[in-house]
Amino acid sequence: MNDAIASGRLMARLVDLKTIGYRLAAALAICLVLAAASDVFLTTNNLLNVLRQASLLFLLASGLTLVILTAGLDLSVGANIGMSACIAASVIKLTGSAMLGAATGVGVGLAIGLLNGVLVALMRMPPFIATYGMLWVVHGVTYWFMAGTTIYGFPAAFRALGSGYFLGLPIPVYLMFVFLALGSFFAQRTTYGQEIYAIGANREAARLSGVPIAKRLILVYAVSGAMAGLASLVFLARMNSAEGDIGEAFTLPAIAAALIGGTSLFGGVGTVSGTLVGALILTLVLNGMNLLTIDASWQPLVTGVIVLLAVFFDALTRKGGDGRQ
Amino acid sequence: MSENSIATPPGTTSTFSAELRRVPGVAWILGLLVLVFALASRDFLSAPNLLNIGLQSVILLILALPMTMIIMTEGVDISMGAVLTLASVVLAWVLAHDGSLPLALAAALVTGLAFGVGNGMLVALLKMPPFVVTLGTMGVAQGLALLATDGQSIVVSNDSLQAVYAGSFMGIPQTLLIGAVVYALSHWLLYQTRFGTYVFALGGNPDALGLAGIRANYYLIAVYAFGGLMAGLAALILTSRMSSGHPTAAIGMEFDAIAAVVVGGTSFEHGNGWLFGTLLGVLAVGALRNGLNLLTVASSVQVSCIGLLVIVALLIDGFKGKK
Amino acid sequence: MKMKTLASLITIALLSPLAHADGEKIAVFTKNLTNPLFAEIRAGADNAAKQMNATTQHYVPTKPDSIPEQMSAIEDVVVKKPDAIVFIPVDSKAMVAGVNKINAANIPVVNINDRAAGGKFVSFVGVNDYDLGLETARFLLKNLGGKGNVVIIEGVKGASTNQDRIRGFKKALEENPNVKLLASQTGNYQRNQALSVMENLMQSFPQIDGVLAANDAMATGVIEALAAANRKALVIGVNGTGIDEIKQGKLLATGDYKGFQQGCLGTMAAIRHLRKLPVPAELMFPPNLITQANVQSFLVPKDKMVCPKWEDVVKK
C-alpha cells in the first residue's frame, strides 16, 4: 500500500515539476510584455514592490494550499485576517508589547483554524460550508469588537515586519521564502505531508493504509488559520492600522493564487511552490495594470480570465495520462 | 417516470413519508425561529410582515432551487450572484435605451443562459472543477457589469417593470407567483423528467451507472444552463425591486443560496437533494434576517447569527446522521 | 466581559418590544459597520436622541453597502412603523425605490450624508462634496506654490461622493495651470488598495509633489507608501477621520465631513419635525478644513462628543 502511495507520489512530482515549469514560463512571458510596455517595470524598486505585494498573498495562500490538497477549502481566511489583525492591534495598544501582540495574532488565527478543523474533521461538515459559516461568525465578532473604530500607530519594531528592509530586500519577502522552504519541506519530505496528499488523492485508501484522517485534517486547517494570523501581522505592520473588514479582499485572490499555481480542488495535486508562482502571476498582472494606468474596473475580469486560462491549460495537458478525476 | 430506462435512482423513490422523515433538521430550526420571533415581536406574525418575508425570499429561492440540483451533481456555481448582477444590468440597459420589457427580459435570460451553458461546458466537457470554473466566470461577469456601467446605477423609469415586484395578479403578489412557478418547474424537472433522473444519478456515482458519456455530459450542461437561466429570471425581480441596475447589487448572493441549500438538508456528497428542504432553508434565512431586524438586534450580532444558523443546521443533520 | 455584553444585547433585543420608551422612536439607516464615518454618524444620532429624550434603532446591512439588504430592512421597518427615519442610501439611485416605500407608509424621513436621487424628504443634512473637494484641493495647491506634479487617488467609481469630490479636485487643478496631473487611479476608498496603487505610481513617476485622496483612509495608505519608499509629498484627504496624521504633520489637511454633526442634526431635524418645530428643507455645513492650525479642537474622543445646539447651527 505504501509502495503504491510512494510511486504515485513520484509520478505526481514529475507532473508537478512540469506544471510549475509551464507556469514560470507564463510568469516570464508576462514580465516580458510588461517590460516592453512600461519602462519602469524592470526597475529594482518595482520588482521589489511586486515581491512584497506577492509575499502577503503567498503567506495566506500557502496554508490554504495544504487545505486544498486534502480536497478541502477554507473560505474563512479573509475574515480570519480581519479578526487576528484587530485583536493583535488592540493587544499591542494595550500592552505596548509587539511580541505579545504578534503572538496573539497568530494565536487567534490558529484558534479559528482549529475550530474549522474540528467542524470539518470531527463533525464531518463539508469544508466549503463549515468555513463559510465560520466566516460570518468571525466577521460578526470582529465588527462587534471594533464597533466601527480604527486602531492605528504601532511601534517601529513591529512595523518592520511589514515595511522594513534587510540587506536591501523587504522583510515580508524573507518570510515568503522561509515559508516556501518550510511548506515545501513539510509537504514533500515529511510523513505528514505524504499523508495529506494521500487523504486528498483517495481518502478511503488513506484510511485503509492507516492515515489518521481526522488528526491530519485538523492539522491542515490549524496551519491555514495560523498562516492567516501571520499574514494579518504582516498586513497590520504594513498598513499601520486595523479595521474590521481589512481581510475580506484577500479570500478569493488567495484561493485563485493556489488554483493558478496548479493545486487541484479535487485534492492530492499541487505544490506550495506552485502557489508561489500563482501568487506572482496574479500580482504581476495587477502591478502591470497599475503601471499602465488601466482602469481598475478591468481587474475582476482579468483575474477571472487568468483563473480560467490556468485551469483550461491544466485540463488540456492532463488529457491522456490522467490519474485523478 | 414512464420512459425511464435507467435503474431508479435512490432519491426518486422517496415518497411523502420518506420526505417527512427528513423534515426535522431544517423544520426544527424554522419552527424554533418562528416561535421565538412570534413571542418576542408583535409584528412578526402580522400579515404584512409575513408577506415581506415571502417577497424578500423569492430571489434567493430562484437561485437556491437550481443550486440544489447543481450541488446534487457534486458541483457548485459561485458565479450565480455575479451573473444575476450582470443580467440585471443588461435588463436595465435595454429598458433605459427604450427597449420593451419582454425584450429586456429576453436579453437578461440570454445573458444568464449563456453563462450557464459556458459553465456547464467547461465543467462537463473539460472536466474542470466546478468551483474554479465558476470562480473564473464570476470574475468575468462581475468585470463586465462594472465595465458596462462604469460603476454606476442605471436608473429605469418603466411602469411595467415596477409593476413586476409591486403588482399582484388575482390578489396574489406577482413576485410570489413567480417564485411558486419556479418551484413547481424545478419540482417537475427534478422528480418527473429524465433530466431529474440524470441529476440524481450524476451525483450518486456516474461511472457505476454507466452514465459517463455524451448523454450524461449533455444533462450536466443542462443543469448549469438551468442555473444561469434562473439567475437571468431573478434579475427581473431584482431590477424591478430597485427600479435600476447596479453593478454590485447581488455580488456574493450565491453563497447565501448555497447556505440555504445546505441548511435545507441537501448534502455536498452522494447526490442527496431535497427541493422542499431548500424552500424551508430559504425561509429560515429570510425569517432570521427579518426577525432580527424587527427586534433591532445589533447588526454585528446579526452577522454572527447567520453563520451560527449554517453551523447549527449542519450540526443537527450531523447528529441525526449518527443515529 | 464580552459574553456579558452579548447577553445584555440579546436581552435588550428580546425585551425591546415590551419596554416602551418615552420619546419618539427614530430608525437610523447607515451603510456599513466598518467605515469610521458611519460609526461617528451613529454616535451623533444616539447623542441627539438622548438629549431630546427620544430613542434610536440602527439598521446596518450585514454585507457592507448591500442594496438588497437595505431594501429588506426598509420593508421590515415599515411594518414596525417607527415615528421617523434618518436615512443614508447605500446607493443614491438604486435606493430611490426604497425611499418611495417609506413615503408610501407616511413615515417622515430625513436624508443625511449621501443625497438620494429621488423621493420625498423632510430635510437633507450634509456637506457639499464638490465644495469640500474644491477647498481641500485648493489648500494643497496653495501649499505647493501653484506648481508641481500631483496624482489623484479616487474612491469607489459609482459613488456620488467620489464623483463630486473628484470634480472639486479637478476644478482646483484647472485654476492652477502650472500644476500637472500625472495620473488619476482608484483606490476604492480602501487603505490597502490606495497603498498598492501609490507604490506602483511612485515607480512610474519619479517626482510626485502632491497627492489628492478622495478620503482619509486612502490618504493614510498613501502616507504609509511614501514613508516606506522614503519619499516626500504633501497629502490631503477628505472625511475628517485622519486627525492623528494631521497632528503628526503627515497629512496636510482633510476636508471636515462632520460625521458626528450630520448624525446629530439629522436626528434633531427628524424629532423637531415630529414635534411640529420648523426644519429647513436643506441644512448644508460649510466646507471646513482641518489643518495643523486648528486640529486641537478636533481631538475629542467619539464617546465624549456632544451634539451642538440646534439654534447654534441653524441660524435664521
Coordinates of C-alpha atoms in Angstrom, one line a residue, chain C residues 27 29 40 50 54 94 107 146 150 156 204 234-235 256 268 274:
Chain C
A27 CA -34.8 54.4 12.9
F29 CA -30.0 53.7 8.4
E40 CA -19.5 58.7 14.1
K50 CA -30.7 61.2 24.2
A54 CA -36.1 60.0 22.1
A94 CA -30.9 52.3 -6.6
I107 CA -43.2 57.8 7.8
G146 CA 0.8 76.6 -7.5
V150 CA 0.2 65.7 -8.4
V156 CA -15.5 53.9 -5.5
S204 CA 6.0 55.3 -12.9
L234 CA 2.1 66.7 0.5
V235 CA -1.1 64.7 1.0
D256 CA -14.2 68.1 7.5
M268 CA -32.7 66.5 15.6
L274 CA -42.4 65.3 14.8

